[in-house]
Amino acid sequence: MATENQKKIKILKDGPYEVSGNVPLSRAQYVPDTRGNSLRYEKTEKYVPQDEPYHLCRCGHSSHKPYCDGSHLKGFNGTETASHKKYDDMADYIEGKQLDLMDARELCAAARFCDTSGGTWDLVVNSESTEGKEIAVYQCENCPSGRLTAVEKNGKKIEPKLPQEINVIEDVAAQIHGPLWVKGGIEITDANGKPYPVRNRVTLCRCGKSRNKPFCDGHHMER
């Protein structure tokens, strides 16, 4: 049974994300390598929301980002198109040398952690070194959307320990706003009140362009 202080996010029809339960909110950015691929995260600002619940922009047009300022009322179509499938039902399973890999491509948020060191897929399928395994696990754990999940050969998924919070992501290499990174298994319900399967890491669209609303699908990269 839900409690009054349970952290949760509700999608408002053609409107913003309503965040309740005093969910911590901060700004973070990808720290890139010389090729623009992501190496780690860096928190740059902590927000102190004045309201409870608070509302985060989903249309991409607010002049008070990351908060909603009512710009969606000018005609934002926020119709949700994402499925309510569980992660295991949407992910491909790839067997590797030392690790296996689960890959739910529709969740990709174009974070580019997977592009370093030859790419996660190559490391999983071909690497036999301890270093290769460690890099692949690191890449998967830092995939903000949870598209990629490293799996031990005994079938155990490797998931990072994440606090329940939201990070407003900035992509400094691409010079563009990234998604909302929802961490730690916060419940998300659609505009009709139906919950999406709870996951440890999720990226929500905040540009209004995603074709997999409410989740990010990388369309913020379009100019």
PDB file of C-alpha atoms in Angstrom:
ATOM      1  CA  MET A   1       0.000   0.000   0.000  1.00  0.00           C
ATOM      2  CA  ALA A   2       1.322   3.422  -0.951  1.00  0.00           C
ATOM      3  CA  THR A   3       2.231   5.737   1.897  1.00  0.00           C
ATOM      4  CA  GLU A   4       1.839   9.490   1.990  1.00  0.00           C
ATOM      5  CA  ASN A   5       5.610  10.009   1.685  1.00  0.00           C
ATOM      6  CA  GLN A   6       6.228   7.425  -1.039  1.00  0.00           C
ATOM      7  CA  LYS A   7       8.389   8.813  -3.786  1.00  0.00           C
ATOM      8  CA  LYS A   8       6.520   8.722  -7.080  1.00  0.00           C
ATOM      9  CA  ILE A   9       6.101  10.433 -10.427  1.00  0.00           C
ATOM     10  CA  LYS A  10       2.754  10.865 -12.150  1.00  0.00           C
ATOM     11  CA  ILE A  11       2.441  11.767 -15.823  1.00  0.00           C
ATOM     12  CA  LEU A  12      -0.161  14.497 -16.234  1.00  0.00           C
ATOM     13  CA  LYS A  13      -2.119  14.304 -19.499  1.00  0.00           C
ATOM     14  CA  ASP A  14      -0.412  16.542 -22.088  1.00  0.00           C
ATOM     15  CA  GLY A  15       1.326  18.176 -19.161  1.00  0.00           C
ATOM     16  CA  PRO A  16       4.315  17.886 -16.851  1.00  0.00           C
ATOM     17  CA  TYR A  17       5.684  15.244 -14.503  1.00  0.00           C
ATOM     18  CA  GLU A  18       4.188  15.572 -11.038  1.00  0.00           C
ATOM     19  CA  VAL A  19       6.818  14.518  -8.504  1.00  0.00           C
ATOM     20  CA  SER A  20       5.774  13.752  -4.937  1.00  0.00           C
ATOM     21  CA  GLY A  21       7.344  12.280  -1.831  1.00  0.00           C
ATOM     22  CA  ASN A  22      10.112  14.889  -1.508  1.00  0.00           C
ATOM     23  CA  VAL A  23      12.270  13.389  -4.231  1.00  0.00           C
ATOM     24  CA  PRO A  24      15.745  15.025  -4.243  1.00  0.00           C
ATOM     25  CA  LEU A  25      16.473  16.909  -7.474  1.00  0.00           C
ATOM     26  CA  SER A  26      19.862  17.935  -8.844  1.00  0.00           C
ATOM     27  CA  ARG A  27      21.584  18.856 -12.085  1.00  0.00           C
ATOM     28  CA  ALA A  28      24.312  16.597 -13.433  1.00  0.00           C
ATOM     29  CA  GLN A  29      26.355  16.383 -16.602  1.00  0.00           C
ATOM     30  CA  TYR A  30      28.163  13.740 -18.573  1.00  0.00           C
ATOM     31  CA  VAL A  31      31.940  14.117 -18.375  1.00  0.00           C
ATOM     32  CA  PRO A  32      33.199  13.296 -21.895  1.00  0.00           C
ATOM     33  CA  ASP A  33      36.432  11.989 -23.354  1.00  0.00           C
ATOM     34  CA  THR A  34      38.126  13.688 -26.310  1.00  0.00           C
ATOM     35  CA  ARG A  35      35.721  11.987 -28.741  1.00  0.00           C
ATOM     36  CA  GLY A  36      32.591  13.098 -26.901  1.00  0.00           C
ATOM     37  CA  ASN A  37      31.872   9.697 -25.364  1.00  0.00           C
ATOM     38  CA  SER A  38      30.826   9.697 -21.725  1.00  0.00           C
ATOM     39  CA  LEU A  39      33.184   8.666 -18.919  1.00  0.00           C
ATOM     40  CA  ARG A  40      31.332   9.573 -15.747  1.00  0.00           C
ATOM     41  CA  TYR A  41      28.784  11.906 -14.167  1.00  0.00           C
ATOM     42  CA  GLU A  42      29.390  15.155 -12.358  1.00  0.00           C
ATOM     43  CA  LYS A  43      26.750  16.829 -10.210  1.00  0.00           C
ATOM     44  CA  THR A  44      26.762  20.568 -10.713  1.00  0.00           C
ATOM     45  CA  GLU A  45      23.764  21.945  -8.813  1.00  0.00           C
ATOM     46  CA  LYS A  46      21.274  20.876  -6.176  1.00  0.00           C
ATOM     47  CA  TYR A  47      17.745  22.175  -6.525  1.00  0.00           C
ATOM     48  CA  VAL A  48      15.540  22.982  -3.560  1.00  0.00           C
ATOM     49  CA  PRO A  49      11.961  22.654  -4.864  1.00  0.00           C
ATOM     50  CA  GLN A  50       9.615  25.181  -3.264  1.00  0.00           C
ATOM     51  CA  ASP A  51       6.504  23.079  -3.750  1.00  0.00           C
ATOM     52  CA  GLU A  52       5.431  19.562  -2.818  1.00  0.00           C
ATOM     53  CA  PRO A  53       4.563  18.006  -5.132  1.00  0.00           C
ATOM     54  CA  TYR A  54       6.677  19.787  -7.729  1.00  0.00           C
ATOM     55  CA  HIS A  55       6.250  19.715 -11.509  1.00  0.00           C
ATOM     56  CA  LEU A  56       8.957  19.141 -14.109  1.00  0.00           C
ATOM     57  CA  CYS A  57       8.718  20.274 -17.728  1.00  0.00           C
ATOM     58  CA  ARG A  58       7.905  17.538 -20.247  1.00  0.00           C
ATOM     59  CA  CYS A  59       7.261  19.614 -23.387  1.00  0.00           C
ATOM     60  CA  GLY A  60      10.710  21.185 -23.628  1.00  0.00           C
ATOM     61  CA  HIS A  61       9.464  24.775 -23.899  1.00  0.00           C
ATOM     62  CA  SER A  62       9.457  25.990 -20.310  1.00  0.00           C
ATOM     63  CA  SER A  63      11.391  29.180 -19.668  1.00  0.00           C
ATOM     64  CA  HIS A  64      11.913  27.989 -16.084  1.00  0.00           C
ATOM     65  CA  LYS A  65      13.582  24.618 -16.764  1.00  0.00           C
ATOM     66  CA  PRO A  66      13.611  22.074 -15.280  1.00  0.00           C
ATOM     67  CA  TYR A  67      10.301  23.190 -13.802  1.00  0.00           C
ATOM     68  CA  CYS A  68       7.030  23.505 -15.671  1.00  0.00           C
ATOM     69  CA  ASP A  69       5.822  27.048 -16.411  1.00  0.00           C
ATOM     70  CA  GLY A  70       2.609  26.135 -18.229  1.00  0.00           C
ATOM     71  CA  SER A  71       4.089  26.246 -21.752  1.00  0.00           C
ATOM     72  CA  HIS A  72       2.468  22.878 -22.513  1.00  0.00           C
ATOM     73  CA  LEU A  73      -0.889  24.672 -22.528  1.00  0.00           C
ATOM     74  CA  LYS A  74       0.047  26.184 -25.901  1.00  0.00           C
ATOM     75  CA  GLY A  75      -0.533  22.814 -27.570  1.00  0.00           C
ATOM     76  CA  PHE A  76       1.800  20.068 -26.360  1.00  0.00           C
ATOM     77  CA  ASN A  77       0.799  16.531 -27.377  1.00  0.00           C
ATOM     78  CA  GLY A  78       2.135  14.368 -24.581  1.00  0.00           C
ATOM     79  CA  THR A  79       0.387  11.153 -25.586  1.00  0.00           C
ATOM     80  CA  GLU A  80       2.244   8.223 -24.092  1.00  0.00           C
ATOM     81  CA  THR A  81       3.391   5.585 -26.562  1.00  0.00           C
ATOM     82  CA  ALA A  82       5.658   3.420 -24.417  1.00  0.00           C
ATOM     83  CA  SER A  83       4.614  -0.093 -23.552  1.00  0.00           C
ATOM     84  CA  HIS A  84       4.138  -1.338 -20.003  1.00  0.00           C
ATOM     85  CA  LYS A  85       6.296  -4.386 -20.678  1.00  0.00           C
ATOM     86  CA  LYS A  86       8.741  -5.543 -18.059  1.00  0.00           C
ATOM     87  CA  TYR A  87      12.400  -5.020 -18.897  1.00  0.00           C
ATOM     88  CA  ASP A  88      13.033  -8.758 -19.285  1.00  0.00           C
ATOM     89  CA  ASP A  89      10.304  -8.958 -21.930  1.00  0.00           C
ATOM     90  CA  MET A  90      11.666  -6.134 -24.078  1.00  0.00           C
ATOM     91  CA  ALA A  91      15.408  -6.855 -23.872  1.00  0.00           C
ATOM     92  CA  ASP A  92      17.481  -8.972 -26.244  1.00  0.00           C
ATOM     93  CA  TYR A  93      19.831 -11.442 -24.553  1.00  0.00           C
ATOM     94  CA  ILE A  94      23.409 -11.579 -25.808  1.00  0.00           C
ATOM     95  CA  GLU A  95      25.799 -14.285 -24.594  1.00  0.00           C
ATOM     96  CA  GLY A  96      29.413 -13.308 -24.046  1.00  0.00           C
ATOM     97  CA  LYS A  97      32.757 -14.720 -22.954  1.00  0.00           C
ATOM     98  CA  GLN A  98      32.684 -13.727 -19.287  1.00  0.00           C
ATOM     99  CA  LEU A  99      29.394 -11.852 -19.054  1.00  0.00           C
ATOM    100  CA  ASP A 100      26.066 -11.849 -20.797  1.00  0.00           C
ATOM    101  CA  LEU A 101      24.268  -8.691 -21.840  1.00  0.00           C
ATOM    102  CA  MET A 102      20.632  -7.608 -21.857  1.00  0.00           C
ATOM    103  CA  ASP A 103      19.827  -4.864 -24.353  1.00  0.00           C
ATOM    104  CA  ALA A 104      16.458  -3.075 -24.541  1.00  0.00           C
ATOM    105  CA  ARG A 105      17.165  -0.851 -27.538  1.00  0.00           C
ATOM    106  CA  GLU A 106      13.893   1.105 -27.313  1.00  0.00           C
ATOM    107  CA  LEU A 107      15.118   2.610 -24.028  1.00  0.00           C
ATOM    108  CA  CYS A 108      18.291   4.155 -25.476  1.00  0.00           C
ATOM    109  CA  ALA A 109      18.918   7.714 -24.256  1.00  0.00           C
ATOM    110  CA  ALA A 110      22.100   8.296 -26.303  1.00  0.00           C
ATOM    111  CA  ALA A 111      24.285   8.693 -23.217  1.00  0.00           C
ATOM    112  CA  ARG A 112      27.338   7.155 -24.970  1.00  0.00           C
ATOM    113  CA  PHE A 113      28.915   5.351 -22.009  1.00  0.00           C
ATOM    114  CA  CYS A 114      28.706   2.230 -24.171  1.00  0.00           C
ATOM    115  CA  ASP A 115      30.951   3.689 -26.896  1.00  0.00           C
ATOM    116  CA  THR A 116      34.263   3.767 -25.029  1.00  0.00           C
ATOM    117  CA  SER A 117      36.921   1.021 -25.271  1.00  0.00           C
ATOM    118  CA  GLY A 118      35.526  -0.403 -28.497  1.00  0.00           C
ATOM    119  CA  GLY A 119      31.938  -0.624 -27.274  1.00  0.00           C
ATOM    120  CA  THR A 120      30.070  -2.680 -24.696  1.00  0.00           C
ATOM    121  CA  TRP A 121      28.905  -5.307 -27.179  1.00  0.00           C
ATOM    122  CA  ASP A 122      32.413  -6.083 -28.408  1.00  0.00           C
ATOM    123  CA  LEU A 123      33.736  -6.272 -24.855  1.00  0.00           C
ATOM    124  CA  VAL A 124      31.000  -8.678 -23.797  1.00  0.00           C
ATOM    125  CA  VAL A 125      31.183 -10.922 -26.853  1.00  0.00           C
ATOM    126  CA  ASN A 126      34.934 -10.967 -27.438  1.00  0.00           C
ATOM    127  CA  SER A 127      36.945  -9.889 -24.389  1.00  0.00           C
ATOM    128  CA  GLU A 128      38.500 -12.572 -22.175  1.00  0.00           C
ATOM    129  CA  SER A 129      40.416 -10.186 -19.918  1.00  0.00           C
ATOM    130  CA  THR A 130      39.526  -9.091 -16.405  1.00  0.00           C
ATOM    131  CA  GLU A 131      39.903  -5.469 -17.492  1.00  0.00           C
ATOM    132  CA  GLY A 132      37.494  -5.975 -20.399  1.00  0.00           C
ATOM    133  CA  LYS A 133      34.888  -7.455 -18.073  1.00  0.00           C
ATOM    134  CA  GLU A 134      35.269  -4.616 -15.574  1.00  0.00           C
ATOM    135  CA  ILE A 135      34.906  -1.965 -18.288  1.00  0.00           C
ATOM    136  CA  ALA A 136      31.776  -3.632 -19.695  1.00  0.00           C
ATOM    137  CA  VAL A 137      30.195  -3.787 -16.235  1.00  0.00           C
ATOM    138  CA  TYR A 138      31.074  -0.128 -15.618  1.00  0.00           C
ATOM    139  CA  GLN A 139      29.547   0.898 -18.943  1.00  0.00           C
ATOM    140  CA  CYS A 140      26.335  -0.992 -18.236  1.00  0.00           C
ATOM    141  CA  GLU A 141      26.010   0.335 -14.695  1.00  0.00           C
ATOM    142  CA  ASN A 142      26.352   3.906 -15.964  1.00  0.00           C
ATOM    143  CA  CYS A 143      23.758   3.494 -18.730  1.00  0.00           C
ATOM    144  CA  PRO A 144      21.188   5.918 -17.262  1.00  0.00           C
ATOM    145  CA  SER A 145      18.142   4.479 -19.025  1.00  0.00           C
ATOM    146  CA  GLY A 146      18.930   0.915 -18.069  1.00  0.00           C
ATOM    147  CA  ARG A 147      18.960  -0.087 -21.722  1.00  0.00           C
ATOM    148  CA  LEU A 148      22.050  -2.193 -21.011  1.00  0.00           C
ATOM    149  CA  THR A 149      22.351  -4.616 -18.126  1.00  0.00           C
ATOM    150  CA  ALA A 150      25.369  -6.830 -17.490  1.00  0.00           C
ATOM    151  CA  VAL A 151      24.502 -10.358 -16.359  1.00  0.00           C
ATOM    152  CA  GLU A 152      26.823 -12.756 -14.546  1.00  0.00           C
ATOM    153  CA  LYS A 153      27.167 -16.236 -15.980  1.00  0.00           C
ATOM    154  CA  ASN A 154      25.073 -17.547 -13.062  1.00  0.00           C
ATOM    155  CA  GLY A 155      22.181 -15.402 -14.325  1.00  0.00           C
ATOM    156  CA  LYS A 156      22.462 -12.629 -11.716  1.00  0.00           C
ATOM    157  CA  LYS A 157      21.883  -9.129 -13.084  1.00  0.00           C
ATOM    158  CA  ILE A 158      24.462  -6.549 -12.087  1.00  0.00           C
ATOM    159  CA  GLU A 159      22.688  -3.384 -10.963  1.00  0.00           C
ATOM    160  CA  PRO A 160      24.334  -0.321  -9.391  1.00  0.00           C
ATOM    161  CA  LYS A 161      23.160   0.870  -5.987  1.00  0.00           C
ATOM    162  CA  LEU A 162      21.422   4.158  -6.684  1.00  0.00           C
ATOM    163  CA  PRO A 163      19.686   6.596  -4.318  1.00  0.00           C
ATOM    164  CA  GLN A 164      16.092   7.555  -4.949  1.00  0.00           C
ATOM    165  CA  GLU A 165      16.517  10.881  -6.712  1.00  0.00           C
ATOM    166  CA  ILE A 166      16.168  12.677 -10.049  1.00  0.00           C
ATOM    167  CA  ASN A 167      19.105  14.124 -11.968  1.00  0.00           C
ATOM    168  CA  VAL A 168      18.495  16.732 -14.667  1.00  0.00           C
ATOM    169  CA  ILE A 169      21.085  15.657 -17.228  1.00  0.00           C
ATOM    170  CA  GLU A 170      23.111  18.070 -19.349  1.00  0.00           C
ATOM    171  CA  ASP A 171      25.082  16.731 -22.312  1.00  0.00           C
ATOM    172  CA  VAL A 172      28.029  19.132 -22.485  1.00  0.00           C
ATOM    173  CA  ALA A 173      29.776  17.335 -25.361  1.00  0.00           C
ATOM    174  CA  ALA A 174      26.688  17.547 -27.579  1.00  0.00           C
ATOM    175  CA  GLN A 175      25.798  20.986 -26.153  1.00  0.00           C
ATOM    176  CA  ILE A 176      22.220  19.935 -25.539  1.00  0.00           C
ATOM    177  CA  HIS A 177      19.840  19.220 -22.674  1.00  0.00           C
ATOM    178  CA  GLY A 178      19.646  15.544 -21.812  1.00  0.00           C
ATOM    179  CA  PRO A 179      16.811  13.585 -20.167  1.00  0.00           C
ATOM    180  CA  LEU A 180      15.601  13.328 -16.599  1.00  0.00           C
ATOM    181  CA  TRP A 181      17.455  10.477 -14.921  1.00  0.00           C
ATOM    182  CA  VAL A 182      15.174   8.787 -12.391  1.00  0.00           C
ATOM    183  CA  LYS A 183      17.142   6.614  -9.998  1.00  0.00           C
ATOM    184  CA  GLY A 184      16.553   4.068  -7.276  1.00  0.00           C
ATOM    185  CA  GLY A 185      13.260   2.476  -8.257  1.00  0.00           C
ATOM    186  CA  ILE A 186      10.826   5.387  -8.044  1.00  0.00           C
ATOM    187  CA  GLU A 187       7.282   4.508  -9.110  1.00  0.00           C
ATOM    188  CA  ILE A 188       6.067   6.130 -12.336  1.00  0.00           C
ATOM    189  CA  THR A 189       2.384   6.081 -13.306  1.00  0.00           C
ATOM    190  CA  ASP A 190       0.868   7.015 -16.655  1.00  0.00           C
ATOM    191  CA  ALA A 191      -1.808   9.653 -17.235  1.00  0.00           C
ATOM    192  CA  ASN A 192      -4.496   7.057 -16.518  1.00  0.00           C
ATOM    193  CA  GLY A 193      -2.951   6.039 -13.223  1.00  0.00           C
ATOM    194  CA  LYS A 194      -1.479   2.746 -14.459  1.00  0.00           C
ATOM    195  CA  PRO A 195       2.036   2.139 -13.131  1.00  0.00           C
ATOM    196  CA  TYR A 196       4.963   1.308 -15.367  1.00  0.00           C
ATOM    197  CA  PRO A 197       7.163  -1.548 -14.146  1.00  0.00           C
ATOM    198  CA  VAL A 198       9.476  -0.126 -11.503  1.00  0.00           C
ATOM    199  CA  ARG A 199      13.131  -0.085 -12.570  1.00  0.00           C
ATOM    200  CA  ASN A 200      16.311   0.962 -10.822  1.00  0.00           C
ATOM    201  CA  ARG A 201      17.225   3.482 -13.557  1.00  0.00           C
ATOM    202  CA  VAL A 202      14.967   5.212 -16.047  1.00  0.00           C
ATOM    203  CA  THR A 203      15.332   8.225 -18.333  1.00  0.00           C
ATOM    204  CA  LEU A 204      12.291  10.412 -18.955  1.00  0.00           C
ATOM    205  CA  CYS A 205      11.915  12.677 -21.974  1.00  0.00           C
ATOM    206  CA  ARG A 206      12.079  16.403 -21.267  1.00  0.00           C
ATOM    207  CA  CYS A 207      12.356  17.754 -24.823  1.00  0.00           C
ATOM    208  CA  GLY A 208       8.899  16.615 -25.981  1.00  0.00           C
ATOM    209  CA  LYS A 209      10.312  14.851 -29.079  1.00  0.00           C
ATOM    210  CA  SER A 210      10.474  11.242 -27.911  1.00  0.00           C
ATOM    211  CA  ARG A 211       8.493   8.657 -29.838  1.00  0.00           C
ATOM    212  CA  ASN A 212       8.526   6.452 -26.752  1.00  0.00           C
ATOM    213  CA  LYS A 213       6.919   8.850 -24.282  1.00  0.00           C
ATOM    214  CA  PRO A 214       7.278   9.233 -21.389  1.00  0.00           C
ATOM    215  CA  PHE A 215      10.714   7.647 -21.787  1.00  0.00           C
ATOM    216  CA  CYS A 216      13.659   9.220 -23.592  1.00  0.00           C
ATOM    217  CA  ASP A 217      14.569   7.672 -26.949  1.00  0.00           C
ATOM    218  CA  GLY A 218      17.469   9.949 -27.862  1.00  0.00           C
ATOM    219  CA  HIS A 219      15.515  12.378 -30.051  1.00  0.00           C
ATOM    220  CA  HIS A 220      16.831  15.306 -27.993  1.00  0.00           C
ATOM    221  CA  MET A 221      20.019  14.829 -30.068  1.00  0.00           C
ATOM    222  CA  GLU A 222      18.207  16.133 -33.167  1.00  0.00           C
ATOM    223  CA  ARG A 223      18.948  19.760 -34.002  1.00  0.00           C
TER     224      ARG A 223
END
